[in-house]
mmCIF file of C-alpha atoms in Angstrom:
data_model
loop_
_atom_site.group_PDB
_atom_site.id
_atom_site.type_symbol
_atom_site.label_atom_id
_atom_site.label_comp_id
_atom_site.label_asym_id
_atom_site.label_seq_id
_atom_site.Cartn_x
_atom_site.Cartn_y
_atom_site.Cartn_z
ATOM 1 C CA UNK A 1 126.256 44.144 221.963
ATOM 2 C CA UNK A 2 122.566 44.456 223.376
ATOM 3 C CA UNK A 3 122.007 47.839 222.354
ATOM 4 C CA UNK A 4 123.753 47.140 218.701
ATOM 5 C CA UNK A 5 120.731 44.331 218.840
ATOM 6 C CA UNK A 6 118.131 46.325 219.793
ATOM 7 C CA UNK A 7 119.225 49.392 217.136
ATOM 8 C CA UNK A 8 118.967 46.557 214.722
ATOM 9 C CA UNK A 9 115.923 45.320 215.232
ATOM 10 C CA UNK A 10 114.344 48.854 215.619
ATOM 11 C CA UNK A 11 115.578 49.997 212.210
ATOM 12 C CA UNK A 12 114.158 45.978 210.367
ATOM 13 C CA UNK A 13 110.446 47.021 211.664
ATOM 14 C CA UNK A 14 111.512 50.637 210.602
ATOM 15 C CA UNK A 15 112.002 49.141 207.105
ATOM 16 C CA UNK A 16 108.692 46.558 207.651
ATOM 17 C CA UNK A 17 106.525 49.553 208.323
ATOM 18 C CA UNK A 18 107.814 51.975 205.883
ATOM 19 C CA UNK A 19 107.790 49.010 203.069
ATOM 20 C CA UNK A 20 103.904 48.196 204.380
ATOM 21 C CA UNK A 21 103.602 51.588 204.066
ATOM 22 C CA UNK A 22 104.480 51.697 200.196
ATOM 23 C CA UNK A 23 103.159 48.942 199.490
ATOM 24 C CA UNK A 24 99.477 50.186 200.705
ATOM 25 C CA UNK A 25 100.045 53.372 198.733
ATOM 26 C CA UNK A 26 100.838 51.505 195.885
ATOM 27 C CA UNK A 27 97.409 49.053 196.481
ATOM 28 C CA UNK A 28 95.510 52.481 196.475
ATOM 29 C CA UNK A 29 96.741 53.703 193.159
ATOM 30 C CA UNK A 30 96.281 50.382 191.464
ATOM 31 C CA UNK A 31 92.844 50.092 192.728
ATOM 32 C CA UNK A 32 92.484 53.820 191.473
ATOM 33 C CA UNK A 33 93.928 52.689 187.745
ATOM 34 C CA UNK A 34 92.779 49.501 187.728
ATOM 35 C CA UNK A 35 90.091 49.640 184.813
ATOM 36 C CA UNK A 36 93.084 51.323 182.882
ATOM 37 C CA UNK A 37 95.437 49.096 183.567
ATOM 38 C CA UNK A 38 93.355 46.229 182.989
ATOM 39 C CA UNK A 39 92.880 47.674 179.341
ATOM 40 C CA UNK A 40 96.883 47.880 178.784
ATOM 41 C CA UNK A 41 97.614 44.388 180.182
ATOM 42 C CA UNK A 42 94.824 42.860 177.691
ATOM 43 C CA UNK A 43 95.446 44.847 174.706
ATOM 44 C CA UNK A 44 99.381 43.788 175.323
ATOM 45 C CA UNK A 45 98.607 40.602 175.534
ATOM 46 C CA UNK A 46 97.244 40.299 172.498
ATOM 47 C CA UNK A 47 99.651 42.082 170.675
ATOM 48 C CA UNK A 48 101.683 39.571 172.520
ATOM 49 C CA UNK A 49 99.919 36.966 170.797
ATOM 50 C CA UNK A 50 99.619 38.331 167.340
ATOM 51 C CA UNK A 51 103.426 38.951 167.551
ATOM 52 C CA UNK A 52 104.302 35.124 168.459
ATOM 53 C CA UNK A 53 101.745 34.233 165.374
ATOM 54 C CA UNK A 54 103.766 36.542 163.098
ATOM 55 C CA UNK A 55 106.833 34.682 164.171
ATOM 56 C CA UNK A 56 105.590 31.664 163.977
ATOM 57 C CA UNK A 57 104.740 32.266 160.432
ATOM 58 C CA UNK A 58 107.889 33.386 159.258
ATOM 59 C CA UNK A 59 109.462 29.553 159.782
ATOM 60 C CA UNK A 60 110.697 28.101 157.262
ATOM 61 C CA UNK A 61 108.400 25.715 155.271
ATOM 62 C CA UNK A 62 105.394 27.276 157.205
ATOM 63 C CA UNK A 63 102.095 28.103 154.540
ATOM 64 C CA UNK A 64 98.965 30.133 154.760
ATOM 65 C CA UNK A 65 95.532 27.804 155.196
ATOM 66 C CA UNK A 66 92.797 27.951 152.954
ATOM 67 C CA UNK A 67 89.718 27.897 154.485
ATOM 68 C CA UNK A 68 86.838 26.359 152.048
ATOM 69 C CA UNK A 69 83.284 26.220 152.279
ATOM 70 C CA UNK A 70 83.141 22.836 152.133
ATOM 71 C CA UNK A 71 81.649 21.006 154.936
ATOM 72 C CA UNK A 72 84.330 18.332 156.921
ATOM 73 C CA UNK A 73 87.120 19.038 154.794
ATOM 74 C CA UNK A 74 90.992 18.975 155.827
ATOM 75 C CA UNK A 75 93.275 18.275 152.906
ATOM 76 C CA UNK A 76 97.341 18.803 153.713
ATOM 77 C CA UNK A 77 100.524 18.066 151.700
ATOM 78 C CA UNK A 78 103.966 17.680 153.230
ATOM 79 C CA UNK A 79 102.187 18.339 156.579
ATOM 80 C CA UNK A 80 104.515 18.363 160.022
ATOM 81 C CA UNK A 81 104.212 18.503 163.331
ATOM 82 C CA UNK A 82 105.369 21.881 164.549
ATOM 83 C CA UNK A 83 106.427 20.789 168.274
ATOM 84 C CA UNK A 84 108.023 18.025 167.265
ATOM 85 C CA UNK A 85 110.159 19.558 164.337
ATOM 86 C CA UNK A 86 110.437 23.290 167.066
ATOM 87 C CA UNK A 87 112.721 20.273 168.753
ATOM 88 C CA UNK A 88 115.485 20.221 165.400
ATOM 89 C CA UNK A 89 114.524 17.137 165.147
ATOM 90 C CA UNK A 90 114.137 15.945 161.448
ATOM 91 C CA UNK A 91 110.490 15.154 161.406
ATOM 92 C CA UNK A 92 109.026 13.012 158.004
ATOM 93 C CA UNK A 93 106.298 15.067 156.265
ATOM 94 C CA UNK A 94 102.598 13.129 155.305
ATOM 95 C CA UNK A 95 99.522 14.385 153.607
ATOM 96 C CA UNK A 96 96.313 14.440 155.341
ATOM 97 C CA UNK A 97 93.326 13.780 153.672
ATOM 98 C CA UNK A 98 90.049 13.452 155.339
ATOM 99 C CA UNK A 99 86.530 14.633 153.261
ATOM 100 C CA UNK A 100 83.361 13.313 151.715
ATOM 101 C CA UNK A 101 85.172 11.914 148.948
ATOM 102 C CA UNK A 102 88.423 10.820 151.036
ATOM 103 C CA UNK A 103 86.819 8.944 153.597
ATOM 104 C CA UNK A 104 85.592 11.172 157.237
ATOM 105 C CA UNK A 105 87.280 8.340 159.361
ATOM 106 C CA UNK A 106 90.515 6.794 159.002
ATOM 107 C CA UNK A 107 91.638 4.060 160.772
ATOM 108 C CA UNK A 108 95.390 4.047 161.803
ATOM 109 C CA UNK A 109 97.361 1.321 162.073
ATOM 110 C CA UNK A 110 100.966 0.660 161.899
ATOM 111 C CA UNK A 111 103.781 -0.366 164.908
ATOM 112 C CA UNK A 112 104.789 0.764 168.415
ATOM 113 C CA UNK A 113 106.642 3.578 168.102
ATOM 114 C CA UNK A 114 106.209 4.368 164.331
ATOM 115 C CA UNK A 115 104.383 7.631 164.231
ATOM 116 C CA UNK A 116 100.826 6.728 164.578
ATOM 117 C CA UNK A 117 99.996 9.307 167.908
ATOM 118 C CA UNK A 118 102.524 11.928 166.951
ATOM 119 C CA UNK A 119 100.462 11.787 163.039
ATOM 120 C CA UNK A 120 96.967 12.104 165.449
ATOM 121 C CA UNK A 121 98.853 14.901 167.431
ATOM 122 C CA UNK A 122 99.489 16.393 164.584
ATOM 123 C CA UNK A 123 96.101 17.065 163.045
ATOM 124 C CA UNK A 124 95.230 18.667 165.379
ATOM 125 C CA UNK A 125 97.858 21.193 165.775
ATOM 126 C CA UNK A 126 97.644 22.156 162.507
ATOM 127 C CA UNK A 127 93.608 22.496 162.704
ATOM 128 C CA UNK A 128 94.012 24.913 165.677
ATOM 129 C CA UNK A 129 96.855 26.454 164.163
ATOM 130 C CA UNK A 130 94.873 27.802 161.096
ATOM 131 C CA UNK A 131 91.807 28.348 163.329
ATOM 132 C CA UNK A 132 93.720 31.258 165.742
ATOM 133 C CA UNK A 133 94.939 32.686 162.707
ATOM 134 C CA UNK A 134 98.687 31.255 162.363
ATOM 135 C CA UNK A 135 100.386 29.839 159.309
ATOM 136 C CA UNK A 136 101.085 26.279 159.403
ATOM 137 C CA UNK A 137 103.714 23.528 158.435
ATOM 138 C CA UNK A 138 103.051 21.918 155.596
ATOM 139 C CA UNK A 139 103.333 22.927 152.020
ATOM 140 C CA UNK A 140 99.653 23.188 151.006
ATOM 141 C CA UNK A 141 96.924 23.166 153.823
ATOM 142 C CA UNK A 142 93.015 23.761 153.126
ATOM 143 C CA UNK A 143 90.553 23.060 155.762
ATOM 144 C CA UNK A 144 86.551 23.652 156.816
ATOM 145 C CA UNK A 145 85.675 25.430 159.610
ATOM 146 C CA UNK A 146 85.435 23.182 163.178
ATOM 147 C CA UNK A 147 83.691 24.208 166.041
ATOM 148 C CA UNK A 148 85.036 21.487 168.020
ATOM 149 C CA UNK A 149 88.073 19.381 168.296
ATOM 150 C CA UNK A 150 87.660 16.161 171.001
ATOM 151 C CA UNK A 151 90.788 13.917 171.880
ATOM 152 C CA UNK A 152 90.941 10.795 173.697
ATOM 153 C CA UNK A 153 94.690 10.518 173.793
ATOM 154 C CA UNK A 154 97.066 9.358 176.456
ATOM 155 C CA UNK A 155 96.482 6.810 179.693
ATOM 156 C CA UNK A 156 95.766 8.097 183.008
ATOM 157 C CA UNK A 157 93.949 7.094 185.986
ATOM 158 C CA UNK A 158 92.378 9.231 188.643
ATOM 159 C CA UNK A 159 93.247 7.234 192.364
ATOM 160 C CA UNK A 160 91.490 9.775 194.480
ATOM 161 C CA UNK A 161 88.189 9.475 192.674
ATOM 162 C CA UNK A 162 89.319 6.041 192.651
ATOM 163 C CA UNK A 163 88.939 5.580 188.413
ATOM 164 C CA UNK A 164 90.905 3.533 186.721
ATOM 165 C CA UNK A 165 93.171 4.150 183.305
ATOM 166 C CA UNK A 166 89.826 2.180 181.720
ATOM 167 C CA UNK A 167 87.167 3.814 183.020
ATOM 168 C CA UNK A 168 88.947 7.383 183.090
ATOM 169 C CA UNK A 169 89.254 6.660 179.258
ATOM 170 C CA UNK A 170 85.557 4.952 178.879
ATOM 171 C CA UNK A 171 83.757 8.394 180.948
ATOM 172 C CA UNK A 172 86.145 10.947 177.986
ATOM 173 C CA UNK A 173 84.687 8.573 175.304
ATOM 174 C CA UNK A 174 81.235 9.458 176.912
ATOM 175 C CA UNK A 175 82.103 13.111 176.979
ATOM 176 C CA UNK A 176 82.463 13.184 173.165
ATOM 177 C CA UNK A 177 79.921 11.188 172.345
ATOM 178 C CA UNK A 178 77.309 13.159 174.137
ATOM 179 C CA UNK A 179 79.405 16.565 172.885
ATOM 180 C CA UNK A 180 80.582 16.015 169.151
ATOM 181 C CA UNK A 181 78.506 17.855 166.029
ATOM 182 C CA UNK A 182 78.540 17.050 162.615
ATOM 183 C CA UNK A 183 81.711 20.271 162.181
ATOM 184 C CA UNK A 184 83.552 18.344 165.053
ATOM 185 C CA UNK A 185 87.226 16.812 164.428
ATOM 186 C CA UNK A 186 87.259 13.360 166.642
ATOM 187 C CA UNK A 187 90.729 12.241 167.241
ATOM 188 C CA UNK A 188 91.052 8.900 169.132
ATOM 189 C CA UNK A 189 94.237 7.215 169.927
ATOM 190 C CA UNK A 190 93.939 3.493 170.721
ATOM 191 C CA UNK A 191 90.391 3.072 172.353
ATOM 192 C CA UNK A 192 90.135 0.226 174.278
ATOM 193 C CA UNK A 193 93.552 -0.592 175.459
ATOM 194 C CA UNK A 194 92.724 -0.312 178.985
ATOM 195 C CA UNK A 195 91.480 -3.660 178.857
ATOM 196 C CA UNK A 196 91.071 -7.333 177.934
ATOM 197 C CA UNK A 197 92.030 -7.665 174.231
ATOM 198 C CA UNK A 198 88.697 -8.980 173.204
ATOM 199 C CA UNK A 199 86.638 -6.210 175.281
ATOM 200 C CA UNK A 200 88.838 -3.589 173.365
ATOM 201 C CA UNK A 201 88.565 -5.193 169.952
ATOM 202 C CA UNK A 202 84.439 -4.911 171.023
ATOM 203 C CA UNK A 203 84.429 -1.253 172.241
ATOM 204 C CA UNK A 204 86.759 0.109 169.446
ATOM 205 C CA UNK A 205 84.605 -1.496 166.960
ATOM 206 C CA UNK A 206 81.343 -0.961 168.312
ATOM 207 C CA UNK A 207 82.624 3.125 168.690
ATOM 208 C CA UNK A 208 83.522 3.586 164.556
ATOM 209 C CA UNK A 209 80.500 1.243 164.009
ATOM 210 C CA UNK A 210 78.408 3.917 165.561
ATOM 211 C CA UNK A 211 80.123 7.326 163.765
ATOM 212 C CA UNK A 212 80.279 5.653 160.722
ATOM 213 C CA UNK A 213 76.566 4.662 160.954
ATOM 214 C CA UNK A 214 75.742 8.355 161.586
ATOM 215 C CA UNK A 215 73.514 10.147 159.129
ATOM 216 C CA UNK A 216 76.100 13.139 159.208
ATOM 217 C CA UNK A 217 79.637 11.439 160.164
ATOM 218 C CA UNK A 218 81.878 14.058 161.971
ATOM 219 C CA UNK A 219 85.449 13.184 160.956
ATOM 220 C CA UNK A 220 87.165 10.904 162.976
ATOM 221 C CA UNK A 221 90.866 9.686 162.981
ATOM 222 C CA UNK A 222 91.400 6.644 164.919
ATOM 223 C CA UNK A 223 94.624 4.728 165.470
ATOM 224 C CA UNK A 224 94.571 1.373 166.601
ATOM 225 C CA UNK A 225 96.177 -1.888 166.903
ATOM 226 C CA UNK A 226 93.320 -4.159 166.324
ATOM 227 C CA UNK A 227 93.842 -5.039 162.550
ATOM 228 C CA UNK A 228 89.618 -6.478 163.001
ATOM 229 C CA UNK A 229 88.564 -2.981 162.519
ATOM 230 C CA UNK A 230 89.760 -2.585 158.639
ATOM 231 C CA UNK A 231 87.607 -5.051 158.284
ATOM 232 C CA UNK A 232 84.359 -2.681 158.313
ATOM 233 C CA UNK A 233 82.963 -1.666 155.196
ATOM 234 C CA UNK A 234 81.927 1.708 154.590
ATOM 235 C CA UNK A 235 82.354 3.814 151.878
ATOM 236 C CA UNK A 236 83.273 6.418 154.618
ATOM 237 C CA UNK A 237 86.214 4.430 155.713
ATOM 238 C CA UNK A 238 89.559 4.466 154.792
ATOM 239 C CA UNK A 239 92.794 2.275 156.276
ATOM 240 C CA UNK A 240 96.370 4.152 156.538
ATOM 241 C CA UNK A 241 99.545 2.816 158.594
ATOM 242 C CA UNK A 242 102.658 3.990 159.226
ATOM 243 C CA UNK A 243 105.182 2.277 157.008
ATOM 244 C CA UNK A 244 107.945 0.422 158.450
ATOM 245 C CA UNK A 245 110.798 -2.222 156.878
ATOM 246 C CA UNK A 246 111.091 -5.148 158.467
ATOM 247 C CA UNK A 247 114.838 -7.240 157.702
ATOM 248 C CA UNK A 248 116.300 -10.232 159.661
ATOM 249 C CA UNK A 249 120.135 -10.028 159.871
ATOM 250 C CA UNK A 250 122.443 -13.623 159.838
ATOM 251 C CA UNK A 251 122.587 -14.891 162.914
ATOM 252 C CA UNK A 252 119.745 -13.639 164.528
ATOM 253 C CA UNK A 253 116.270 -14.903 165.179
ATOM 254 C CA UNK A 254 114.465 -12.228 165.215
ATOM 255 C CA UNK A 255 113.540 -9.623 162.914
ATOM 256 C CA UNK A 256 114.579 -5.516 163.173
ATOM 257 C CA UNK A 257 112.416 -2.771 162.478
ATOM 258 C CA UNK A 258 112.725 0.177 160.937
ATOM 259 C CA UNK A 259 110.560 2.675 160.889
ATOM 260 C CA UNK A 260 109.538 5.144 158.014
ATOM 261 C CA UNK A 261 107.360 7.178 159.686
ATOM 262 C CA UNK A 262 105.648 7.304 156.497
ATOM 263 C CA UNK A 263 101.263 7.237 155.750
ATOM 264 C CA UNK A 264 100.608 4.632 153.308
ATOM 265 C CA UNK A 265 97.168 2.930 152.564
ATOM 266 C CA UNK A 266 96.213 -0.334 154.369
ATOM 267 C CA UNK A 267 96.917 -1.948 157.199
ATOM 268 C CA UNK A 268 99.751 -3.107 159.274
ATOM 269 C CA UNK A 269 99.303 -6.878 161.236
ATOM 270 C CA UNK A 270 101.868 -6.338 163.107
ATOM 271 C CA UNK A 271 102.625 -4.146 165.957
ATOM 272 C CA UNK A 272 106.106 -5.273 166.567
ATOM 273 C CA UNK A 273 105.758 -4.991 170.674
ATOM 274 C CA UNK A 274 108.440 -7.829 171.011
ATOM 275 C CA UNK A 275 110.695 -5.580 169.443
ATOM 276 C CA UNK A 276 109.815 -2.247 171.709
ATOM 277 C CA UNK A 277 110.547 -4.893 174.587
ATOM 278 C CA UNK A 278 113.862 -5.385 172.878
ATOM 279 C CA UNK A 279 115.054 -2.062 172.406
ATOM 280 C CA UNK A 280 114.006 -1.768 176.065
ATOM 281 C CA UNK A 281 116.601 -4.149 176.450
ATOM 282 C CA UNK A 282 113.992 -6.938 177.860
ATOM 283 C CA UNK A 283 115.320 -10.501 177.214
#
């Protein structure tokens, strides 16, 4: 049984040093190919790329953008989101309209869970869609030229640097400040939540105070739910929310939602978070 063990073993670092061996002559001719290979990889890679756009273009309901030489200009009918809807899930359609003559920031308004981030989310897919060169959903779709797109979107803190939700979301607001241009796309999704309600109201107001003060505005879509900031007036501001229906049934005391998922013009007063928390099933 020893010697069976042994003869074993000899022939595994038989295989480890012939295997080492192969794999160091196979080191040597990469390194000898590598400028070569390095070529192949890339120039697959983006035929990689330009085949997924050619697929991607071929969906159903997908257009070709027009690009326009208009400055801060994105104008969309029957616009989708594309991850959403790549999901089969039956997603509503909504213009976008954002210019010199359709307002550069729109404020968003409209109930929990009734569209308003996956609308922001949306945007922006389609703007980087068109920009790599990719058809997009929607059934018309003309847009300017960005050279930047900024999001503050999402809550998250950072415990090891110890920031919190707030102040992780206060130091990306200073990022775009300090980094937008005029031919930026600002998308901002509920600034000032992190906080007191009255210290959110302040800092979401005080932020489309300041764009909309701007001698050049970049376009900026911000959803909210602080109904105080429709109350700005600026011929550069418009108010959308996401449509909803709101019934009471016999016998209950409480109202039901339903949302649309629709863009309308104005603004919602209601955010309905009592009836999140009862869908949640929260008492």
């Amino acid at each position: 049984t020893m010697r069976l063990i042994e003869k074993l073993q000899y022939h595994k670092d038989l295989l480890l040093h012939e295997a080492n061996e192969e794999f160091n002559f196979f080191s040597i001719r990469i390194k000898k190919e590598y400028s070569s290979l390095r070529d192949y990889i890339k120039n697959i890679g983006i035929y990689d790329a330009i085949l997924a756009l050619a697929a991607t273009s071929c969906n159903q309901n997908y257009v070709r953008p027009r690009f326009t030489d208009k400055k801060q200009f994105i104008k969309a009918t029957n616009a989708r989101n594309p991850v959403i809807e790549s999901l089969d899930i039956s997603y509503v359609p909504n213009d976008i309209s954002m210019s010199e003559e359709d307002g550069k920031v729109l404020i968003l308004t409209g109930p929990n869970m009734g569209g308003k981030s996956s609308y922001v989310r949306q945007v922006a897919l389609l703007v980087i869609l068109a920009q790599i060169g990719s058809f997009v959903p929607a059934d018309f779709f003309e847009l300017s030229i960005f050279d930047s797109i900024f999001t503050r979107i999402g809550a998250y803190d950072n415990i090891l640097q110890g920031e919190s939700t707030f102040k992780v979301e206060m130091t990306d607001i200073m990022q775009i400040i300090e980094g937008y241009t005029s031919g930026s796309l600002l998308l901002l999704d509920e600034v000032g939540r992190g906080t007191s309600t009255e210290d959110g109201k302040a800092i979401a107001y005080s932020l489309v105070k300041y764009f909309l003060d701007l001698p050049d505005c970049p376009l900026v879509l911000f959803t909210t739910h602080y109904p105080t900031l429709a109350s700005i007036s600026n011929d550069q501001l418009r108010n959308y929310y996401m449509d909803y229906i709101e019934e009471k049934k016999s016998g209950q005391n409480w109202s039901s939602v339903v949302f649309l998922y629709k863009l309308r013009p104005g603004t919602a007063s209601n955010s309905f978070g009592l009836n999140v928390a009862k869908l949640a099933g929260i008492d």
